[in-house]
Amino acid sequence: MTVKIIVIRDDKPIEQVLMEQHKLVIGRRAECDISVKDPAVSGHHAEIEFVGNGYILRDLGSTNGVHVKGRQIKEHALKHEDLITIGEHQLRVLVTDNKPPAKQTPEKLVSEAPDRDVTEVRNEPATNKVDGYLKYVQGGEPGQVVRLDDSMTSIGVAGYQMAAVSKRPQGHFIIHVDGGKDRNKTPVVNDEAIGFKSKKLAVGDLIEVADLKFEYCID
């Protein structure tokens, strides 16, 4: 998946970055892949990482937060035309194709801010060793399971409700992807909606997404 990020200030595009690598860091410091000179932006404010078959936006503990389409997020699965707000800047996300990333550093396309000092940073994808699976409790065939071997596994029904389970060194985390017509409809774990933050799964957790129910298990 190739992603183009357009940096906007005062409704005017000031920079474009073509992201084809696995991870990109956004922040005020010069070493960030996208360096935003804004006092409201933290040194390392947010990151975008390719996980499984898509890009995940994460807040890196910033002071003023990260917003997508006006909603504050901690972690968010990016979609075409998402608008990210960081400080006084906005970043418009354009998905140009579905090819997997082939590079480890971003490619600058256009910059109308020559005083920006952006240093490319090499990032290697993490190696995840946690093995697990989701066992259908409702909606699947008896004994049917969803393996969680990939870095990101999507579950649910497209256009109705979707979630994703990300595989990390610390374990598996479920995140909201799409609520269909109900934008506020998020996955439920043990009868409690997770909201718009990721939630670490524990063995035996019961997950509800799109009228499907799963039990989280590990090998």
Short mmCIF file of C-alpha atoms in Angstrom, two decimals:
data_model
loop_
_atom_site.label_atom_id
_atom_site.label_comp_id
_atom_site.label_asym_id
_atom_site.label_seq_id
_atom_site.Cartn_x
_atom_site.Cartn_y
_atom_site.Cartn_z
CA MET A 1 0.00 0.00 0.00
CA THR A 2 1.46 3.31 -1.07
CA VAL A 3 0.38 6.34 0.93
CA LYS A 4 0.82 10.02 0.11
CA ILE A 5 0.68 12.45 3.02
CA ILE A 6 -0.09 16.11 2.32
CA VAL A 7 0.92 18.48 5.13
CA ILE A 8 -1.45 21.47 5.40
CA ARG A 9 -1.13 24.72 7.36
CA ASP A 10 -3.78 27.47 7.24
CA ASP A 11 -5.65 25.48 4.56
CA LYS A 12 -2.60 25.58 2.27
CA PRO A 13 -0.53 22.50 1.31
CA ILE A 14 3.09 23.08 2.34
CA GLU A 15 4.63 19.65 1.82
CA GLN A 16 3.96 16.21 0.35
CA VAL A 17 5.59 12.97 1.43
CA LEU A 18 5.25 9.63 -0.35
CA MET A 19 5.33 6.91 2.30
CA GLU A 20 6.41 3.52 1.04
CA GLN A 21 8.30 2.33 4.13
CA HIS A 22 7.15 0.46 7.21
CA LYS A 23 7.28 3.31 9.71
CA LEU A 24 7.24 7.11 9.70
CA VAL A 25 7.62 9.43 12.72
CA ILE A 26 5.92 12.84 12.95
CA GLY A 27 7.09 15.50 15.40
CA ARG A 28 8.76 18.82 16.07
CA ARG A 29 12.33 17.49 16.15
CA ALA A 30 14.46 17.74 13.02
CA GLU A 31 15.20 13.99 12.95
CA CYS A 32 11.53 13.11 12.47
CA ASP A 33 10.50 11.85 9.04
CA ILE A 34 7.93 14.65 8.92
CA SER A 35 9.31 17.57 10.95
CA VAL A 36 6.54 19.99 11.95
CA LYS A 37 7.75 23.33 13.31
CA ASP A 38 4.87 24.02 15.66
CA PRO A 39 5.12 24.69 19.43
CA ALA A 40 1.92 22.68 19.93
CA VAL A 41 3.61 19.58 18.49
CA SER A 42 5.69 17.28 20.70
CA GLY A 43 9.23 16.27 19.76
CA HIS A 44 8.07 12.80 18.75
CA HIS A 45 4.32 13.33 18.45
CA ALA A 46 2.95 10.42 16.41
CA GLU A 47 3.96 7.58 14.14
CA ILE A 48 2.48 5.74 11.18
CA GLU A 49 3.41 2.06 10.81
CA PHE A 50 2.56 -0.54 8.18
CA VAL A 51 1.11 -3.56 10.00
CA GLY A 52 -0.32 -6.59 8.19
CA ASN A 53 -2.15 -5.08 5.23
CA GLY A 54 -2.59 -1.46 6.27
CA TYR A 55 -1.18 1.56 8.09
CA ILE A 56 -1.77 2.28 11.77
CA LEU A 57 -1.53 5.81 13.22
CA ARG A 58 -0.41 6.02 16.87
CA ASP A 59 -0.12 8.85 19.36
CA LEU A 60 3.35 8.64 20.95
CA GLY A 61 2.22 10.15 24.24
CA SER A 62 2.01 13.68 22.86
CA THR A 63 1.00 16.63 25.04
CA ASN A 64 -1.82 17.93 22.82
CA GLY A 65 -3.00 14.70 21.24
CA VAL A 66 -3.74 13.42 17.75
CA HIS A 67 -7.12 13.84 16.08
CA VAL A 68 -8.59 12.12 13.02
CA LYS A 69 -11.62 13.84 11.48
CA GLY A 70 -12.08 15.77 14.72
CA ARG A 71 -11.92 12.77 17.06
CA GLN A 72 -8.97 12.25 19.41
CA ILE A 73 -7.32 8.86 18.97
CA LYS A 74 -4.59 6.83 20.56
CA GLU A 75 -4.42 4.32 17.72
CA HIS A 76 -6.26 4.36 14.41
CA ALA A 77 -6.30 2.25 11.25
CA LEU A 78 -5.80 4.78 8.46
CA LYS A 79 -8.15 4.98 5.51
CA HIS A 80 -8.11 6.91 2.25
CA GLU A 81 -8.93 10.62 2.73
CA ASP A 82 -8.43 10.54 6.52
CA LEU A 83 -7.56 13.99 7.86
CA ILE A 84 -5.12 14.01 10.79
CA THR A 85 -4.81 17.10 13.00
CA ILE A 86 -1.57 17.64 14.91
CA GLY A 87 -1.17 21.05 16.55
CA GLU A 88 -1.94 23.75 13.99
CA HIS A 89 -1.20 21.40 11.10
CA GLN A 90 -3.28 18.86 9.24
CA LEU A 91 -2.12 15.80 7.35
CA ARG A 92 -4.33 14.44 4.58
CA VAL A 93 -3.83 10.75 3.84
CA LEU A 94 -4.22 9.53 0.26
CA VAL A 95 -3.93 5.80 -0.49
CA THR A 96 -2.60 5.62 -4.03
CA ASP A 97 -2.42 1.81 -4.49
CA ASN A 98 -2.49 -1.49 -2.62
CA LYS A 99 1.16 -2.46 -3.05
CA PRO A 100 3.03 -3.44 0.14
CA PRO A 101 5.78 -1.03 1.25
CA ALA A 102 9.13 -1.75 -0.36
CA LYS A 103 11.35 0.88 1.24
CA GLN A 104 12.50 1.76 4.74
CA THR A 105 12.74 5.56 4.33
CA PRO A 106 10.23 8.12 3.06
CA GLU A 107 10.54 9.83 -0.30
CA LYS A 108 10.02 13.61 -0.31
CA LEU A 109 7.91 14.71 -3.29
CA VAL A 110 7.40 18.47 -2.90
CA SER A 111 8.38 20.93 -0.20
CA GLU A 112 7.37 24.56 -0.14
CA ALA A 113 9.16 25.04 3.19
CA PRO A 114 12.91 24.96 2.34
CA ASP A 115 13.93 25.67 5.95
CA ARG A 116 12.61 22.27 7.04
CA ASP A 117 15.31 19.89 8.16
CA VAL A 118 14.00 16.36 7.73
CA THR A 119 16.44 13.50 8.28
CA GLU A 120 15.52 10.07 7.02
CA VAL A 121 15.43 7.45 9.75
CA ARG A 122 15.82 3.74 9.07
CA ASN A 123 13.23 1.61 10.84
CA GLU A 124 13.04 -2.17 10.82
CA PRO A 125 9.77 -4.03 11.35
CA ALA A 126 9.50 -5.68 14.73
CA THR A 127 9.65 -9.46 15.06
CA ASN A 128 6.56 -10.77 16.83
CA LYS A 129 6.63 -14.21 18.45
CA VAL A 130 3.21 -14.44 20.12
CA ASP A 131 1.02 -17.21 18.66
CA GLY A 132 -2.74 -17.10 19.05
CA TYR A 133 -6.10 -17.51 17.39
CA LEU A 134 -9.76 -16.54 17.65
CA LYS A 135 -12.26 -19.36 18.10
CA TYR A 136 -15.78 -18.74 16.81
CA VAL A 137 -18.40 -18.75 19.55
CA GLN A 138 -21.19 -17.34 17.38
CA GLY A 139 -21.48 -16.95 13.60
CA GLY A 140 -18.93 -19.52 12.43
CA GLU A 141 -18.81 -23.24 11.79
CA PRO A 142 -18.13 -25.51 14.80
CA GLY A 143 -14.41 -25.65 15.41
CA GLN A 144 -13.69 -22.80 12.97
CA VAL A 145 -10.86 -20.46 14.04
CA VAL A 146 -9.14 -17.32 12.78
CA ARG A 147 -5.35 -17.57 13.03
CA LEU A 148 -3.53 -14.47 14.27
CA ASP A 149 -0.18 -15.28 12.65
CA ASP A 150 0.03 -12.04 10.62
CA SER A 151 1.02 -8.68 12.07
CA MET A 152 -2.55 -7.49 11.47
CA THR A 153 -5.69 -9.63 11.08
CA SER A 154 -9.03 -8.10 10.09
CA ILE A 155 -12.29 -9.47 11.51
CA GLY A 156 -15.93 -8.52 10.99
CA VAL A 157 -18.10 -7.69 8.00
CA ALA A 158 -17.00 -5.04 5.49
CA GLY A 159 -19.38 -2.09 5.36
CA TYR A 160 -21.09 -3.11 8.60
CA GLN A 161 -18.42 -3.35 11.30
CA MET A 162 -14.73 -4.15 11.11
CA ALA A 163 -11.97 -4.53 13.70
CA ALA A 164 -8.36 -5.64 13.55
CA VAL A 165 -6.11 -7.64 15.85
CA SER A 166 -2.49 -6.49 15.79
CA LYS A 167 0.33 -8.82 16.79
CA ARG A 168 3.04 -7.20 18.89
CA PRO A 169 5.90 -8.48 21.07
CA GLN A 170 3.71 -7.71 24.13
CA GLY A 171 0.76 -9.78 22.84
CA HIS A 172 -2.33 -9.27 20.69
CA PHE A 173 -4.29 -6.00 20.69
CA ILE A 174 -7.72 -5.37 19.19
CA ILE A 175 -8.53 -2.00 17.61
CA HIS A 176 -11.60 -0.43 16.03
CA VAL A 177 -11.46 -0.04 12.22
CA ASP A 178 -14.95 0.80 10.92
CA GLY A 179 -18.43 0.97 12.41
CA GLY A 180 -20.26 1.19 9.09
CA LYS A 181 -23.24 3.53 9.33
CA ASP A 182 -22.74 3.84 13.09
CA ARG A 183 -19.34 5.54 13.41
CA ASN A 184 -19.42 5.13 17.19
CA LYS A 185 -19.96 1.36 17.11
CA THR A 186 -16.76 -0.24 18.38
CA PRO A 187 -15.77 -3.83 19.21
CA VAL A 188 -16.96 -5.30 22.49
CA VAL A 189 -14.67 -7.33 24.75
CA ASN A 190 -16.23 -9.12 27.71
CA ASP A 191 -19.47 -7.12 27.31
CA GLU A 192 -17.65 -3.76 27.33
CA ALA A 193 -17.08 -1.57 24.26
CA ILE A 194 -13.39 -0.82 23.79
CA GLY A 195 -13.98 2.64 22.31
CA PHE A 196 -11.34 4.09 20.00
CA LYS A 197 -8.29 2.86 21.89
CA SER A 198 -6.50 -0.44 21.37
CA LYS A 199 -7.04 -3.12 24.01
CA LYS A 200 -4.66 -5.92 24.89
CA LEU A 201 -6.32 -9.32 24.78
CA ALA A 202 -6.11 -11.92 27.54
CA VAL A 203 -6.75 -15.65 27.17
CA GLY A 204 -10.47 -16.34 27.37
CA ASP A 205 -11.59 -12.84 26.36
CA LEU A 206 -14.90 -12.85 24.47
CA ILE A 207 -14.94 -10.50 21.48
CA GLU A 208 -18.04 -9.25 19.62
CA VAL A 209 -17.73 -7.67 16.17
CA ALA A 210 -20.48 -7.41 13.52
CA ASP A 211 -22.78 -9.90 15.33
CA LEU A 212 -19.91 -12.39 15.44
CA LYS A 213 -18.43 -13.67 18.69
CA PHE A 214 -14.94 -15.02 19.24
CA GLU A 215 -12.90 -16.36 22.14
CA TYR A 216 -9.25 -15.35 22.24
CA CYS A 217 -6.92 -18.32 22.69
CA ILE A 218 -3.19 -18.93 22.51
CA ASP A 219 -1.32 -22.06 21.39
#
